[in-house]
PDB file of C-alpha atoms in Angstrom:
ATOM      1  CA  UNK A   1      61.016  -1.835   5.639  1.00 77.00           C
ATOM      2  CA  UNK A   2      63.191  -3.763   7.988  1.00 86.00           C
ATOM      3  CA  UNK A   3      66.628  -2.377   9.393  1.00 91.00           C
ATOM      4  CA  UNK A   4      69.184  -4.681  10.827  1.00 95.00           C
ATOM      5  CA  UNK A   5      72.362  -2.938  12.773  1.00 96.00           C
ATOM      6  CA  UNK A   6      75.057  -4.919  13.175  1.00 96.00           C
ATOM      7  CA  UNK A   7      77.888  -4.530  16.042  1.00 97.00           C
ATOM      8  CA  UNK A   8      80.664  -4.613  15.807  1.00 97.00           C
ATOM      9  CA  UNK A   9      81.918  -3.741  12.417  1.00 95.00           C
ATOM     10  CA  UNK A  10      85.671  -5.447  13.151  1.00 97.00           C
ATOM     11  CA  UNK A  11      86.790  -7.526  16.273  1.00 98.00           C
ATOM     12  CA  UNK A  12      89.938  -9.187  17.041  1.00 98.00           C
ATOM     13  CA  UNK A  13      90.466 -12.083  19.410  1.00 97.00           C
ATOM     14  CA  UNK A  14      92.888 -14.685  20.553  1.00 98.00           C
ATOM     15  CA  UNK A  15      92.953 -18.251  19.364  1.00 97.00           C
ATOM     16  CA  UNK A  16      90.589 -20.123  21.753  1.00 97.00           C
ATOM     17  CA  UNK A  17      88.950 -17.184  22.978  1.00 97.00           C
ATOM     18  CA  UNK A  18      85.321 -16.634  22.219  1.00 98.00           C
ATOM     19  CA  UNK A  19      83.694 -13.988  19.584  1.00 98.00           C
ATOM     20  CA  UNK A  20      80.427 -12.536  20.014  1.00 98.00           C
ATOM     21  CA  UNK A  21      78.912 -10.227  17.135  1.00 98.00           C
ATOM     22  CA  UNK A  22      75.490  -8.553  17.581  1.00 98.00           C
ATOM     23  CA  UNK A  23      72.437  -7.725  15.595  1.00 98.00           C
ATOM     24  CA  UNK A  24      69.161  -5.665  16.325  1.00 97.00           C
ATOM     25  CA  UNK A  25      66.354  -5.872  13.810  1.00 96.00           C
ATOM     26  CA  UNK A  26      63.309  -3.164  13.299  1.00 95.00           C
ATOM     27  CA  UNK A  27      60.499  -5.186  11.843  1.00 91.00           C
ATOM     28  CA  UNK A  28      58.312  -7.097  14.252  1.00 90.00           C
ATOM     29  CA  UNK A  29      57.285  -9.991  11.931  1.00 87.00           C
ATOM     30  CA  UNK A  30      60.963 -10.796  11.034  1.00 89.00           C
ATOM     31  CA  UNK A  31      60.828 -14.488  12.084  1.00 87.00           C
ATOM     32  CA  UNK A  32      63.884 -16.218   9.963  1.00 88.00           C
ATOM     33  CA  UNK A  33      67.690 -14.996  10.822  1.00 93.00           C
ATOM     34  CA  UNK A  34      70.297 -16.710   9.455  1.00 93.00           C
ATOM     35  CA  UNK A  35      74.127 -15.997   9.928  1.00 96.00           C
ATOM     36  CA  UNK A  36      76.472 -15.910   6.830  1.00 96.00           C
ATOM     37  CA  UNK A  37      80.142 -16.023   6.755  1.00 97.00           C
ATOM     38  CA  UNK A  38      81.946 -14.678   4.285  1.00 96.00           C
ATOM     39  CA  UNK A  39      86.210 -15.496   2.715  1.00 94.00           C
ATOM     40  CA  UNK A  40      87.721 -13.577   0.548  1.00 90.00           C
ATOM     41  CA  UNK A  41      86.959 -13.814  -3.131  1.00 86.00           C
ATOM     42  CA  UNK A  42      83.594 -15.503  -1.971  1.00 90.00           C
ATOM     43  CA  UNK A  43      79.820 -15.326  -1.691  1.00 92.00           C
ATOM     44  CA  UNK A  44      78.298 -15.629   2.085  1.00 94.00           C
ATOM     45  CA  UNK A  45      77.991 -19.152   3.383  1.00 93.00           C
ATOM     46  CA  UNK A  46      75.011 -20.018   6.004  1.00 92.00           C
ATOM     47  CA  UNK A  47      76.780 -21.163   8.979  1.00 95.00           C
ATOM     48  CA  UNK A  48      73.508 -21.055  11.086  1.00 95.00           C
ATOM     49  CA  UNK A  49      69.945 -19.896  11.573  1.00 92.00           C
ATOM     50  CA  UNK A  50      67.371 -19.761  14.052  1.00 91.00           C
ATOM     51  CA  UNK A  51      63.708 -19.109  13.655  1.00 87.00           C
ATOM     52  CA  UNK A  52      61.552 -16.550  15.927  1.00 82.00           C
ATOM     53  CA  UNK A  53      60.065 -19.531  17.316  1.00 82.00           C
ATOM     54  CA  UNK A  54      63.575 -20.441  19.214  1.00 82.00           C
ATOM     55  CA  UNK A  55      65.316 -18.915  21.735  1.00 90.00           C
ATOM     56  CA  UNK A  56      68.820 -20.751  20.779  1.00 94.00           C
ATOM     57  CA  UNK A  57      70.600 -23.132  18.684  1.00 94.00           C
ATOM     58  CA  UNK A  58      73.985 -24.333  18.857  1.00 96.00           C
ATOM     59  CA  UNK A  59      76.142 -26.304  16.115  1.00 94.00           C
ATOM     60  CA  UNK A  60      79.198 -27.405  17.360  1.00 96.00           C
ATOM     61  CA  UNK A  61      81.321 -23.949  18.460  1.00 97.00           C
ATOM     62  CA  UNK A  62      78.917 -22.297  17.038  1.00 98.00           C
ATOM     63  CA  UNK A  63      75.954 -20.422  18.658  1.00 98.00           C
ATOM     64  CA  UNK A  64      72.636 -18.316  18.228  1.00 97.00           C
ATOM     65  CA  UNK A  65      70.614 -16.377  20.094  1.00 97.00           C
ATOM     66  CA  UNK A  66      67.202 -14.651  19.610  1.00 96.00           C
ATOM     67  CA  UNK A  67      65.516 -11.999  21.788  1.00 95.00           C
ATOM     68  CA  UNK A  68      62.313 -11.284  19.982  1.00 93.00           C
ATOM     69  CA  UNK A  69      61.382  -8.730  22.692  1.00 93.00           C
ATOM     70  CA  UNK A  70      64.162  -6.993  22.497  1.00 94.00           C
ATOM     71  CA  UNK A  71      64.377  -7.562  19.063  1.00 95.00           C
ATOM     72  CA  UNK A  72      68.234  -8.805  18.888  1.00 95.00           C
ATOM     73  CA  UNK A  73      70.022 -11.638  17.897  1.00 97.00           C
ATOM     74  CA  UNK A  74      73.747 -12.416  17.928  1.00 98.00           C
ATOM     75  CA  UNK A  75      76.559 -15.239  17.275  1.00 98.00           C
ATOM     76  CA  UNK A  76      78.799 -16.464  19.506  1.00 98.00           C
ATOM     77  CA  UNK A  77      81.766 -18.461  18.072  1.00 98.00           C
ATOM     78  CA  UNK A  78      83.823 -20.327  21.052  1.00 97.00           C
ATOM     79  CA  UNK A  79      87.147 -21.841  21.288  1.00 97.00           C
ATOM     80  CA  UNK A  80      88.074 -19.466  17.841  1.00 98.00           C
ATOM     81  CA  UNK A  81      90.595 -20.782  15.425  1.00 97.00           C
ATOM     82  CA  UNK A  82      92.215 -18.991  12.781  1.00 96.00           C
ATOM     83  CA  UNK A  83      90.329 -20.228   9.968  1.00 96.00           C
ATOM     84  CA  UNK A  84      87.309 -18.331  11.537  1.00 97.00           C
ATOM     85  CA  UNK A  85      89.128 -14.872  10.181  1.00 97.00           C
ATOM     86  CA  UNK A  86      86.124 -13.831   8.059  1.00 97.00           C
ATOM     87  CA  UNK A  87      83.432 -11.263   7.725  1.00 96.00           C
ATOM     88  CA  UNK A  88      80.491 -12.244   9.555  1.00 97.00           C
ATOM     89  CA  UNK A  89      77.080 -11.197   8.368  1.00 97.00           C
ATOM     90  CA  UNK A  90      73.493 -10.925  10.368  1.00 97.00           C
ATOM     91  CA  UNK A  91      70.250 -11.204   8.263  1.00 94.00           C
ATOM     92  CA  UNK A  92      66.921 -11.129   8.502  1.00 92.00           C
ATOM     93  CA  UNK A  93      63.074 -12.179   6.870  1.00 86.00           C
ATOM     94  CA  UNK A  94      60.050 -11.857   6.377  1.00 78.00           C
ATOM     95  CA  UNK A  95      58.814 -15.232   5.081  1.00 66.00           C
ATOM     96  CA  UNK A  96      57.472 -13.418   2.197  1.00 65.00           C
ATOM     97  CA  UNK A  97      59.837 -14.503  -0.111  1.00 69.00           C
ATOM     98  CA  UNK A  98      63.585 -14.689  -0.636  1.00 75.00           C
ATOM     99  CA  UNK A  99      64.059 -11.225   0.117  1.00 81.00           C
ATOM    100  CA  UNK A 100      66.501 -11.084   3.173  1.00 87.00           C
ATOM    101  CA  UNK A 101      67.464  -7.550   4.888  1.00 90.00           C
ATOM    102  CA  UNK A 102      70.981  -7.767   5.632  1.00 93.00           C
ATOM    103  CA  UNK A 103      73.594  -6.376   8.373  1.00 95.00           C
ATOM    104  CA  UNK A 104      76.732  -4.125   7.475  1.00 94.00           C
ATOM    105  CA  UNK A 105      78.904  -7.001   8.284  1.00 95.00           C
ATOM    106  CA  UNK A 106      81.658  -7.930  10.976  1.00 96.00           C
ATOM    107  CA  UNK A 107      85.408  -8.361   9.974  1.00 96.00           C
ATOM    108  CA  UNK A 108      86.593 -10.845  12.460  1.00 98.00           C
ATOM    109  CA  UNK A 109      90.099 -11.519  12.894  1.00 98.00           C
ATOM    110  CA  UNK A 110      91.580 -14.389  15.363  1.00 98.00           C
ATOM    111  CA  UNK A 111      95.270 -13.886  15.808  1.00 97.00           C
ATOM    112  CA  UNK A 112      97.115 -17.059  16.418  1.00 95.00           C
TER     113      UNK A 112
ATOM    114  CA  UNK B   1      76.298 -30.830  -7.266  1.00 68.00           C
ATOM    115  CA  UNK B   2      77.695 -28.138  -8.671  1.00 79.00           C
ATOM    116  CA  UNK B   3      77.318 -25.102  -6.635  1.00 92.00           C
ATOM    117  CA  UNK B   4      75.932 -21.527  -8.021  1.00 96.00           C
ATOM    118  CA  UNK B   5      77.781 -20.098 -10.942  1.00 96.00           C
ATOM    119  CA  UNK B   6      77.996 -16.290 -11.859  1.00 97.00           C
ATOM    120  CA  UNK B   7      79.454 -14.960 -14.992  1.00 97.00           C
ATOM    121  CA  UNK B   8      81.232 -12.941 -15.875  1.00 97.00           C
ATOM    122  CA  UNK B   9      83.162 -12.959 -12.733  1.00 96.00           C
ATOM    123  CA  UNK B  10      85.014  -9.618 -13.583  1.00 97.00           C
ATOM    124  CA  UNK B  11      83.643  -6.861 -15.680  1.00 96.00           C
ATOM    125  CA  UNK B  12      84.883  -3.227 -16.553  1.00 97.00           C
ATOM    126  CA  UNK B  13      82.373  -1.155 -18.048  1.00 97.00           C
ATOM    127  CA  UNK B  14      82.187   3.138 -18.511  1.00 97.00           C
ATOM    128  CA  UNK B  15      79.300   5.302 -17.829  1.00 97.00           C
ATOM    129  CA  UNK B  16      76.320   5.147 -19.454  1.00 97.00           C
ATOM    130  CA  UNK B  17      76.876   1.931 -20.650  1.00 98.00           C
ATOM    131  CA  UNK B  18      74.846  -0.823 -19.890  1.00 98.00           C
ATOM    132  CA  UNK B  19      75.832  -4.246 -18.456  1.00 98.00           C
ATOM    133  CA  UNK B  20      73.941  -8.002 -17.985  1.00 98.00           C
ATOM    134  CA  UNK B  21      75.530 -10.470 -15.527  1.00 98.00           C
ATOM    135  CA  UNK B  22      73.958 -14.337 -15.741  1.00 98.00           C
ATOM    136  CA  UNK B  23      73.787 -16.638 -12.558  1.00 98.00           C
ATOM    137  CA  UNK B  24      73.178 -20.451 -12.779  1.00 97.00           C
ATOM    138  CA  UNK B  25      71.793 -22.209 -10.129  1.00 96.00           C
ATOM    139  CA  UNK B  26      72.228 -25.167  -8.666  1.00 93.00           C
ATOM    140  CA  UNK B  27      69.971 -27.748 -10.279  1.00 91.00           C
ATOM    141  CA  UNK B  28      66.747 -28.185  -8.489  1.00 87.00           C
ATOM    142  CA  UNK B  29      66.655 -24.825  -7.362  1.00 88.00           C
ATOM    143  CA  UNK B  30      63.763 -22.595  -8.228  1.00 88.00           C
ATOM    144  CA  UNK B  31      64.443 -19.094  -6.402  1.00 89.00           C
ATOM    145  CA  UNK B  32      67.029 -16.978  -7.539  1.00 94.00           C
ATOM    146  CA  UNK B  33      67.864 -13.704  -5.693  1.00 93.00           C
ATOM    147  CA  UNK B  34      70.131 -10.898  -6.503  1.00 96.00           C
ATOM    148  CA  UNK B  35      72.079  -8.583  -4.316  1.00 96.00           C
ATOM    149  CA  UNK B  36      74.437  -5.915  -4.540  1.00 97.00           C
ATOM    150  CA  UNK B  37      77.528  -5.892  -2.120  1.00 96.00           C
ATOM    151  CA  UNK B  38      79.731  -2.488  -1.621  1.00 93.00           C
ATOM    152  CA  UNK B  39      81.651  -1.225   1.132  1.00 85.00           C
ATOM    153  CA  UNK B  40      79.331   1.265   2.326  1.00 78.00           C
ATOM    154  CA  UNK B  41      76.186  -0.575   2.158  1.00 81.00           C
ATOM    155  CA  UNK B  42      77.070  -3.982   2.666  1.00 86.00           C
ATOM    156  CA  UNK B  43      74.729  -6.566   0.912  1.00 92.00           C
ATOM    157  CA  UNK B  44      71.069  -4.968  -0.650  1.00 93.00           C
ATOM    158  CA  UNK B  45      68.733  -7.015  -1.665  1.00 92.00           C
ATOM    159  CA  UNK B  46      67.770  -6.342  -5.791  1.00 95.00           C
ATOM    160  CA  UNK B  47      65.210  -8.629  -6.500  1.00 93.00           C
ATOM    161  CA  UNK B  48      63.646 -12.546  -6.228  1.00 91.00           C
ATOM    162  CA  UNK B  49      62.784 -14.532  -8.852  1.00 92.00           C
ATOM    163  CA  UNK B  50      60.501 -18.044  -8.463  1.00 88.00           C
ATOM    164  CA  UNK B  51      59.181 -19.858 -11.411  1.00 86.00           C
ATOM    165  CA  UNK B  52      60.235 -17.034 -13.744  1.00 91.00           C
ATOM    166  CA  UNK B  53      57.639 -14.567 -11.978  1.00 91.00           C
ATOM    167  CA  UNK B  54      59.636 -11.646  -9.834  1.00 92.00           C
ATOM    168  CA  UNK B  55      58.275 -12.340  -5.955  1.00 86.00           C
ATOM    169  CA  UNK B  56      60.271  -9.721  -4.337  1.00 85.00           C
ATOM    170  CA  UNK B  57      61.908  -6.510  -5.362  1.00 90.00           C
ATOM    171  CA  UNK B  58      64.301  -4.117  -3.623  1.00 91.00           C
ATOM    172  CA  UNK B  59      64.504  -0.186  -3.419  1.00 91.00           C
ATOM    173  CA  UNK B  60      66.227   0.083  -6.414  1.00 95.00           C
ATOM    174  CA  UNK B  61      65.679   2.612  -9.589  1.00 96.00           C
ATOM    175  CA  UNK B  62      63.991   0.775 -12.343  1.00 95.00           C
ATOM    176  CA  UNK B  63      67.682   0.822 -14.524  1.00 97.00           C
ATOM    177  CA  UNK B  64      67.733  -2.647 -12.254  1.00 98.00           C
ATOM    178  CA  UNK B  65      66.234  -5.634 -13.960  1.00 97.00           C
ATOM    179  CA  UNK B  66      66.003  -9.230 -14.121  1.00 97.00           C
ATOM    180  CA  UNK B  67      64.487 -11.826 -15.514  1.00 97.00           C
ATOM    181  CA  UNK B  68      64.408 -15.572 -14.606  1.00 97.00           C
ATOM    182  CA  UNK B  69      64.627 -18.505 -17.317  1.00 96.00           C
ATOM    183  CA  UNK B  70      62.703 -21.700 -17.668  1.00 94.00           C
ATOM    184  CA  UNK B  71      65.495 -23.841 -16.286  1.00 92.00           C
ATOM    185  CA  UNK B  72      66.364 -21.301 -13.534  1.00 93.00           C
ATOM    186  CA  UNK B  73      68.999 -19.325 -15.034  1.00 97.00           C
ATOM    187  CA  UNK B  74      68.643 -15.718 -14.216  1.00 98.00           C
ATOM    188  CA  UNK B  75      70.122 -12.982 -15.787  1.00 98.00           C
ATOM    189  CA  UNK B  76      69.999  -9.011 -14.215  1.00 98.00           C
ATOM    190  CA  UNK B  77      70.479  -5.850 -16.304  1.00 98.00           C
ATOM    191  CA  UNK B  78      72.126  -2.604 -15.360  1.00 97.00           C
ATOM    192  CA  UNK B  79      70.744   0.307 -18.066  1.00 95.00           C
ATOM    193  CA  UNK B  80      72.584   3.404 -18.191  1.00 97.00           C
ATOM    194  CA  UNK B  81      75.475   2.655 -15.649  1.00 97.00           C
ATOM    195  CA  UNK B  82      76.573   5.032 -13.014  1.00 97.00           C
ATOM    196  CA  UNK B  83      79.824   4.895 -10.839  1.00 97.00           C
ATOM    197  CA  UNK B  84      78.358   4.010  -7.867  1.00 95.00           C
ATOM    198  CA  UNK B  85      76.584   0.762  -9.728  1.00 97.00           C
ATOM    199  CA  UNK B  86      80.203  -0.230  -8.988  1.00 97.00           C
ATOM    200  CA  UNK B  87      79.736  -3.360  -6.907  1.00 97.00           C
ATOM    201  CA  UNK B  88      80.223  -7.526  -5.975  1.00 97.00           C
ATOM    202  CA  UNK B  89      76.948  -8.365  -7.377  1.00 98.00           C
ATOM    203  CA  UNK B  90      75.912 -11.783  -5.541  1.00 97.00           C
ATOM    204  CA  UNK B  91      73.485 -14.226  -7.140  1.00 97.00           C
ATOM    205  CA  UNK B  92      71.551 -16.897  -4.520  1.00 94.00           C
ATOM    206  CA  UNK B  93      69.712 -20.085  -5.403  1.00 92.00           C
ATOM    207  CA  UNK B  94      66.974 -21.767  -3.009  1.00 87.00           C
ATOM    208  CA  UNK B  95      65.024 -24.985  -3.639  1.00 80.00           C
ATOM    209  CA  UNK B  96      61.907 -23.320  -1.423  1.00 71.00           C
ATOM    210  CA  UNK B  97      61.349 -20.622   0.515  1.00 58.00           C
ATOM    211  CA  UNK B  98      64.564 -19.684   2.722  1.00 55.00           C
ATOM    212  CA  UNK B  99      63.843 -21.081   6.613  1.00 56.00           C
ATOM    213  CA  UNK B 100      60.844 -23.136   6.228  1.00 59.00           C
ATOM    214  CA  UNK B 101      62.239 -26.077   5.601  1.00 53.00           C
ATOM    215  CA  UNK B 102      65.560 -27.635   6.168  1.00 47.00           C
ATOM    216  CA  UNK B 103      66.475 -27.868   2.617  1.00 43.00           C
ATOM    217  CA  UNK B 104      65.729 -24.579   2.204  1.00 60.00           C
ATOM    218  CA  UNK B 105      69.154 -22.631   2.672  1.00 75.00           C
ATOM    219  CA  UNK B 106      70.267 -19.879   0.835  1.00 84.00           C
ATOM    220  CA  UNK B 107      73.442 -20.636  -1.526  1.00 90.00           C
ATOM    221  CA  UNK B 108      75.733 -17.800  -2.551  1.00 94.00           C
ATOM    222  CA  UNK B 109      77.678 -17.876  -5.676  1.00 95.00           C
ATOM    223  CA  UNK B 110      81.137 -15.809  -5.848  1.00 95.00           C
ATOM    224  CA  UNK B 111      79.558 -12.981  -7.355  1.00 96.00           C
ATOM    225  CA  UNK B 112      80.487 -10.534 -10.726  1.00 97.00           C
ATOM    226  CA  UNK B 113      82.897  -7.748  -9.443  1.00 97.00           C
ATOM    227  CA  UNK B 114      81.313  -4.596 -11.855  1.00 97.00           C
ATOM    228  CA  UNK B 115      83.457  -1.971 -11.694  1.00 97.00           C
ATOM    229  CA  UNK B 116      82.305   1.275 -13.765  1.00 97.00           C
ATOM    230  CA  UNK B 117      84.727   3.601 -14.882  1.00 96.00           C
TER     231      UNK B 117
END
């Protein structure tokens, strides 16, 4: 099955600084990873995906990149902001169904 | 729209016991997938349900089940509990198969904290 590693498990930054997390996936036909945040006392939010067909996608501060060679992905958050203190989790799929293969998660903490 | 809705959201059970947790969700929505979320392990994926047929299932032992409803609702078993069933477990909804579409993201609900004494 497919193994996704996820680095690093916490990071702290600075307000306005930038926060990259990183993922590396095993299965070669894993072609959908989304990113998922996670608050307290919550379930994981998408707060962006890219497909194996991309190589990047950016929403606003937010940013993706895929390396299918390489098999890695990771998010880069700029300009952070203390309401970005979350965990941060990496996942990825198949296509053959809902069944998504998830990282061990990143606690990230932006100090004001 | 209301969003996905897991009860109970807290639940204290003892060993050997066994345990169902329910998960609405949102209206439209035709997938429902479980997972369990501990420290250690992070989020594991239990099992997919489309249409009330299971699509996907998880390395789990078969004391894991689940079952999907005609309007959607899904409900998961735990037979014969064990401490280390002690978990968030997380409930997602999806209109269509996550990433081919647009409209086809993944919503979380808050989850059922189990914890098994």
């Amino acid at each position: 099955g497919e193994n996704v590693e996820q680095h690093p498990s916490t990071l702290s930054v600075q307000e306005g600084d930038s926060a990259v997390i990183k993922c590396t996936y095993s299965d070669s036909a894993s072609n959908y990873f989304p990113w998922y945040k996670q608050e307290l006392g919550k379930g994981p939010q998408l707060i962006i995906d890219i497909r194996s067909n991309v190589g990047e996608k950016k929403d606003q501060r937010i940013a993706v990149t895929l390396n299918k060679t390489a098999k890695h992905f990771s998010l880069h958050i700029t300009e952070t902001q203390p309401e970005d203190s979350a965990v941060y989790f990496c996942a990825a799929n198949r296509n053959t169904g809902n069944q998504f293969y998830f990282g061990t998660g990143t606690s990230l903490t932006v100090i004001p | 729209k209301a969003g996905v809705t897991q009860t109970p959201r807290y639940l204290i059970k003892t060993r050997g016991q066994q345990v169902t947790l329910s998960c609405s969700p949102i209206s439209g929505h035709r997938s429902v997938s479980w997972y369990q979320q501990t420290p250690g392990q992070g989020l594991q994926f239990l099992f997919e349900y489309f249409s009330e047929t299971q699509r996907n299932k998880g390395n789990f032992p078969g004391r894991f089940s689940g079952r999907q409803f005609s309007n959607s609702r899904s409900e998961m078993n735990v037979s014969t509990l064990e401490l280390g069933d002690s978990a968030l477990y997380l409930c997602a909804s999806s209109p269509l198969l996550a990433g081919t579409s647009v409209d086809s993201e993944q919503f979380f609900g808050p989850g059922t904290r189990l914890t098994v004494l």
